[in-house]
Amino acid sequence: TAKEMGRNTYQYYEPDLTASAFDRLRLENDLRAAVRRGELLVHYQPQIQLSTGRLAGVEALVRWQHPEQGLLAPGCFISVAEEMGIIDEIGVWVLRAACVQMMDWDASGLSVPRVAVNLSAQQLGRDSLVGQVSDILEETGLAPARLELELTESMIMQRADRAIDALRGLRALGIAIAVDDFGTGYSSLGYIRQLPLNRLKIDASFVQDLDAAEDGGMIARAIIGLGKSLGLEVIAEGVEREAQNAFLRREGCDIGQGYLYGRPMPAADLCASWGSSPAG
Ligand code: C2E
Ligand code: MG
Ligand code: MG
Ligand code: MG
């Protein structure tokens, strides 16, 4: 058939594309098995209260311990999982793991005030989301006020009609909502104002700018001001240098997250760096 011919032609003329299609198929198969085989794990990155230097919380960031390729960052597999329609399974797994970890830290005497977990667009679109989150909180015993879910502006705007109901449902459970990568999406400020949010996360690209040019801090400063007028806390992402930290503190940004304060790390390492009295 023409289709088969097309495929043969494709294979003949595009060996690299064929190879990558094969790799992709293998990645899909591996990923489908990864959850079942227990190859996923979660690293935790500290979020620091800038006025005190204390631990405000952690962000849970998924990793995949691939049997051959080693530790993979979410950039290598999250979008594939979304396309495969298995992101819900991964998302629920991460959420449960993060809640269990909080209870483990409690038991070991390390007080981590809050854990933030990233949601995918597909999860936000599911009617089952609020019930799932509620079940996990109940199962694990984590106080809802200690859980935050992160969503991006584009996820919210993509499903503007449903998002507001989903967010209200989540807030009604007592959990917090943060807007991730804020400033990079196209969102209507009028709409943002109506949403039941708790925090804005300034995207790392605007934090990068802080020490680049004279007016580099303009966007970060504007987001901090916006947060203040909306009554939201502001978290800066991707803080790597002391000059950025100083700028953010001076401008009244509430929380910092970035390599300057700590990289994403295994749960046990967080105990080692934050187990005894926190700095500041
Ligand atoms: P994000 O939620 O914006 O997470 C912040 C990313 O910036 C993380 O990358 C983190 O390791 C990195 N980062 C933190 N501080 C610094 C810094 O100072 N400098 C630099 N250059 N990078 C920094 P990571 O862990 O590779 O995660 C990438 C993205 O994958 C996340 O972006 C998030 O959108 C997504 N993701 C991670 N875990 C999950 C998950 O469980 N579910 C879903 N749906 N998405 C996830
Ligand atoms: Mg995030
Ligand atoms: Mg982000
Ligand atoms: Mg991001």
Coordinates of C-alpha atoms and ligand atoms in Angstrom, one line a residue:
T1 CA 0.0 0.0 0.0
A2 CA 0.9 3.6 -0.3
K3 CA 1.2 3.7 3.5
E4 CA 3.7 0.9 3.6
M5 CA 5.7 2.5 0.7
G6 CA 5.6 5.7 2.6
R7 CA 7.0 4.0 5.6
N8 CA 9.7 2.3 3.6
T9 CA 10.7 5.5 2.0
Y10 CA 10.8 7.1 5.3
Q11 CA 13.0 4.4 6.7
Y12 CA 15.3 4.5 3.7
Y13 CA 15.8 8.2 3.4
E14 CA 15.5 9.2 7.0
P15 CA 17.6 6.8 9.0
D16 CA 18.1 9.3 11.9
L17 CA 14.3 9.9 12.2
T18 CA 13.8 6.2 12.2
A19 CA 16.3 5.7 14.9
S20 CA 14.6 8.4 17.0
A21 CA 11.2 6.9 16.4
F22 CA 12.6 3.6 17.7
D23 CA 14.2 5.4 20.7
R24 CA 10.9 7.0 21.4
L25 CA 9.1 3.7 21.4
R26 CA 11.6 2.3 23.8
L27 CA 11.3 5.3 26.0
E28 CA 7.5 4.8 26.1
N29 CA 7.8 1.2 27.0
D30 CA 10.4 1.9 29.7
L31 CA 8.3 4.7 31.1
R32 CA 5.2 2.6 31.2
A33 CA 7.1 0.1 33.3
A34 CA 9.0 2.7 35.4
V35 CA 6.1 3.4 37.9
R36 CA 5.5 -0.3 38.4
R37 CA 9.2 -1.1 38.8
G38 CA 9.6 1.7 41.4
E39 CA 12.1 3.6 39.3
L40 CA 10.7 7.0 40.0
L41 CA 11.9 9.0 42.9
V42 CA 11.4 12.5 44.2
H43 CA 14.0 15.1 45.0
Y44 CA 13.3 18.0 47.3
Q45 CA 14.5 21.6 46.8
P46 CA 14.4 24.0 49.8
Q47 CA 12.4 27.2 49.7
I48 CA 13.8 29.9 52.0
Q49 CA 11.9 32.6 53.9
L50 CA 14.1 35.5 52.8
S51 CA 13.5 37.7 55.9
T52 CA 14.6 35.0 58.3
G53 CA 16.7 32.5 56.3
R54 CA 14.4 29.8 57.6
L55 CA 13.1 26.8 55.7
A56 CA 9.6 27.8 54.3
G57 CA 9.0 24.6 52.5
V58 CA 10.3 22.3 49.7
E59 CA 9.4 21.7 46.1
A60 CA 9.0 18.0 45.1
L61 CA 10.7 17.4 41.7
V62 CA 10.3 14.0 40.1
R63 CA 13.3 12.0 38.8
W64 CA 13.6 8.7 37.0
Q65 CA 16.3 6.3 37.9
H66 CA 16.6 4.7 34.4
P67 CA 18.2 1.2 34.5
E68 CA 20.6 2.1 31.6
Q69 CA 20.5 5.9 31.3
G70 CA 20.9 6.8 34.9
L71 CA 19.1 9.6 36.7
L72 CA 16.8 11.4 34.3
A73 CA 15.4 14.9 34.9
P74 CA 11.7 15.5 34.2
G75 CA 12.5 17.4 31.0
C76 CA 13.4 14.0 29.5
F77 CA 10.1 12.3 30.2
I78 CA 7.3 14.5 31.6
S79 CA 6.1 15.7 28.1
V80 CA 6.3 12.1 26.8
A81 CA 4.2 10.9 29.8
E82 CA 1.7 13.6 29.0
E83 CA 1.5 12.6 25.3
M84 CA 1.1 8.9 26.4
G85 CA -1.7 9.8 28.8
I86 CA 0.1 8.3 31.8
I87 CA 1.0 11.6 33.5
D88 CA -1.9 11.2 36.0
E89 CA -0.4 8.0 37.2
I90 CA 2.9 9.7 37.7
G91 CA 1.4 12.8 39.2
V92 CA -0.6 10.8 41.8
W93 CA 2.5 8.8 42.6
V94 CA 4.6 11.9 43.2
L95 CA 1.8 13.5 45.3
R96 CA 1.5 10.5 47.5
A97 CA 5.3 10.1 47.8
A98 CA 5.7 13.8 48.8
C99 CA 2.9 13.5 51.5
V100 CA 4.4 10.3 52.9
Q101 CA 7.9 12.0 53.0
M102 CA 6.5 14.9 55.0
M103 CA 5.1 12.5 57.6
D104 CA 8.5 10.8 57.7
W105 CA 10.3 14.1 58.3
D106 CA 7.8 14.9 61.0
A107 CA 8.5 11.5 62.7
S108 CA 12.3 12.1 62.4
G109 CA 12.0 15.5 64.1
L110 CA 12.8 17.6 61.0
S111 CA 10.1 20.2 60.6
V112 CA 9.4 21.0 56.9
P113 CA 6.5 23.5 57.0
R114 CA 5.2 22.8 53.5
V115 CA 5.7 20.7 50.3
A116 CA 4.8 22.0 46.8
V117 CA 4.0 19.5 44.1
N118 CA 3.7 20.2 40.4
L119 CA 0.5 19.4 38.5
S120 CA 0.2 18.7 34.8
A121 CA -2.5 20.3 32.6
Q122 CA -4.1 16.9 32.2
Q123 CA -4.5 16.4 35.9
L124 CA -6.1 19.8 36.3
G125 CA -8.6 18.9 33.6
R126 CA -9.8 15.7 35.4
D127 CA -13.0 15.8 37.4
S128 CA -11.3 13.2 39.7
L129 CA -8.5 15.5 40.8
V130 CA -10.0 17.0 44.0
G131 CA -11.2 13.6 45.2
Q132 CA -7.8 12.1 44.5
V133 CA -5.9 14.8 46.4
S134 CA -8.4 14.5 49.3
D135 CA -7.9 10.7 49.4
I136 CA -4.1 11.0 49.5
L137 CA -4.3 13.6 52.3
E138 CA -6.5 11.3 54.3
E139 CA -4.5 8.2 53.6
T140 CA -1.2 9.8 54.6
G141 CA -2.5 12.0 57.4
L142 CA -0.7 15.2 56.1
A143 CA -2.5 18.4 57.2
P144 CA -3.9 20.0 54.0
A145 CA -2.4 23.4 54.9
R146 CA 1.0 21.8 54.5
L147 CA 0.4 20.9 50.8
E148 CA 0.8 23.3 47.9
L149 CA 0.0 22.5 44.3
E150 CA 1.9 24.4 41.5
L151 CA 0.2 25.2 38.2
T152 CA 1.4 27.3 35.3
E153 CA -0.5 30.3 33.9
S154 CA -1.0 28.5 30.5
M155 CA -2.5 25.5 32.3
I156 CA -5.0 27.7 34.0
M157 CA -5.8 29.8 30.8
Q158 CA -6.1 26.7 28.6
R159 CA -9.0 25.5 30.7
A160 CA -10.1 28.9 32.1
D161 CA -13.7 27.7 32.6
R162 CA -12.8 24.5 34.5
A163 CA -9.7 25.8 36.2
I164 CA -11.6 28.1 38.5
D165 CA -13.9 25.3 39.8
A166 CA -10.9 22.9 40.2
L167 CA -9.0 25.5 42.1
R168 CA -11.9 26.4 44.4
G169 CA -12.3 22.7 45.1
L170 CA -8.7 22.3 46.0
R171 CA -8.7 25.4 48.2
A172 CA -11.8 24.1 49.9
L173 CA -9.7 21.1 51.0
G174 CA -7.4 23.6 52.7
I175 CA -4.4 23.3 50.4
A176 CA -2.5 26.2 48.8
I177 CA -2.1 27.0 45.2
A178 CA 1.0 28.6 43.6
V179 CA 1.3 29.8 40.0
D180 CA 4.6 28.4 38.6
D181 CA 6.8 30.2 36.0
F182 CA 4.8 33.4 36.5
G183 CA 5.4 36.0 33.9
T184 CA 6.2 33.6 31.0
G185 CA 2.6 32.7 30.1
Y186 CA -0.1 34.9 28.6
S187 CA -2.5 35.4 31.4
S188 CA -5.1 38.1 31.9
L189 CA -4.4 39.9 35.1
G190 CA -8.1 40.5 35.5
Y191 CA -8.6 36.7 35.4
I192 CA -5.6 36.0 37.8
R193 CA -7.2 38.4 40.3
Q194 CA -10.4 36.2 40.4
L195 CA -8.5 33.0 41.1
P196 CA -8.2 31.6 44.6
L197 CA -4.4 31.7 44.7
N198 CA -1.8 31.8 47.5
R199 CA 1.5 32.4 45.8
L200 CA 3.2 33.6 42.6
K201 CA 6.5 32.1 41.6
I202 CA 8.6 34.5 39.6
D203 CA 10.0 32.6 36.6
A204 CA 13.8 31.9 36.8
S205 CA 14.4 33.9 33.6
F206 CA 13.4 37.2 35.3
V207 CA 15.7 36.3 38.3
Q208 CA 18.5 35.6 35.8
D209 CA 18.0 39.2 34.5
L210 CA 18.5 40.8 37.9
D211 CA 22.2 41.3 37.6
A212 CA 22.3 41.4 33.8
A213 CA 21.3 44.9 32.9
E214 CA 20.5 48.2 34.7
D215 CA 16.7 47.6 34.3
G216 CA 17.1 43.9 34.7
G217 CA 15.0 43.8 37.9
M218 CA 12.0 45.5 36.3
I219 CA 9.9 42.5 35.8
A220 CA 10.8 40.8 39.1
R221 CA 10.0 44.1 40.9
A222 CA 6.7 44.4 39.1
I223 CA 5.7 40.8 40.0
I224 CA 6.6 41.4 43.7
G225 CA 4.4 44.5 43.6
L226 CA 1.6 42.7 41.9
G227 CA 1.8 39.9 44.5
K228 CA 1.6 42.5 47.3
S229 CA -1.4 44.2 45.9
L230 CA -3.2 40.9 45.3
G231 CA -2.3 39.7 48.8
L232 CA -0.2 36.8 47.5
E233 CA 3.2 35.7 48.7
V234 CA 5.9 35.8 46.0
I235 CA 8.6 33.1 45.5
A236 CA 11.6 33.7 43.3
E237 CA 12.8 30.7 41.3
G238 CA 16.3 30.0 40.1
V239 CA 18.3 32.1 42.6
E240 CA 21.9 31.3 42.0
R241 CA 23.9 34.4 43.0
E242 CA 24.2 36.5 46.1
A243 CA 23.4 39.7 44.2
Q244 CA 20.0 38.2 43.1
N245 CA 19.3 37.2 46.7
A246 CA 20.2 40.8 47.9
F247 CA 17.9 42.4 45.3
L248 CA 15.0 40.1 46.1
R249 CA 15.3 40.8 49.9
R250 CA 15.5 44.5 49.3
E251 CA 12.4 44.4 47.1
G252 CA 10.5 42.5 49.7
C253 CA 10.2 39.2 47.9
D254 CA 8.9 36.6 50.5
I255 CA 10.6 33.4 49.5
G256 CA 13.7 32.3 47.5
Q257 CA 14.4 29.0 45.7
G258 CA 17.5 28.1 43.8
Y259 CA 21.0 26.6 43.8
L260 CA 22.2 29.5 46.1
Y261 CA 20.1 28.0 48.9
G262 CA 20.2 24.3 47.9
R263 CA 19.8 22.1 44.9
P264 CA 17.0 19.5 44.6
M265 CA 18.2 16.6 46.7
P266 CA 17.2 13.2 48.1
A267 CA 15.0 13.4 51.3
A268 CA 17.8 12.1 53.5
D269 CA 20.2 15.0 52.4
L270 CA 17.6 17.5 53.3
C271 CA 17.8 16.1 56.9
A272 CA 21.5 16.5 56.8
S273 CA 21.4 20.2 55.7
W274 CA 18.3 21.3 57.6
G275 CA 18.1 18.8 60.5
S276 CA 19.9 20.9 63.1
S277 CA 19.1 24.6 63.7
P278 CA 18.5 26.4 60.4
A279 CA 20.8 29.3 59.5
G280 CA 19.5 32.9 59.9
Ligands
C2E1 P1 9.6 23.9 37.8 O1 8.4 23.4 38.5 O2 9.6 25.3 37.4 O3 10.8 23.5 38.7 C1 12.0 24.3 38.8 C2 13.1 23.7 38.0 O4 14.3 24.6 38.1 C3 13.6 22.4 38.5 O5 14.1 21.6 37.3 C4 14.8 22.7 39.4 O6 15.7 21.7 39.5 C5 15.4 23.9 38.6 N1 16.2 24.8 39.4 C6 16.0 25.1 40.7 N2 16.8 26.0 41.1 C7 17.6 26.3 40.1 C8 18.7 27.2 39.9 O7 19.2 28.0 40.8 N3 19.3 27.3 38.6 C9 18.8 26.5 37.6 N4 19.4 26.6 36.4 N5 17.8 25.6 37.7 C10 17.2 25.5 39.0 P2 13.7 20.1 37.2 O8 13.7 19.4 38.5 O9 14.5 19.6 36.0 O10 12.2 20.2 36.7 C11 11.8 20.8 35.5 C12 10.3 20.9 35.4 O11 9.7 19.6 35.3 C13 9.6 21.6 36.6 O12 9.8 23.0 36.5 C14 8.2 21.1 36.4 O13 7.5 21.9 35.5 C15 8.4 19.7 35.9 N6 8.2 18.7 36.9 C16 9.0 18.3 37.9 N7 8.4 17.4 38.7 C17 7.2 17.2 38.2 C18 6.1 16.4 38.6 O14 6.1 15.7 39.6 N8 4.9 16.5 37.9 C19 4.8 17.4 36.8 N9 3.7 17.4 36.1 N10 5.8 18.1 36.4 C20 7.0 18.1 37.1
MG2 MG 7.4 24.0 40.0
MG3 MG 9.0 27.0 37.8
MG4 MG 9.6 25.5 34.9

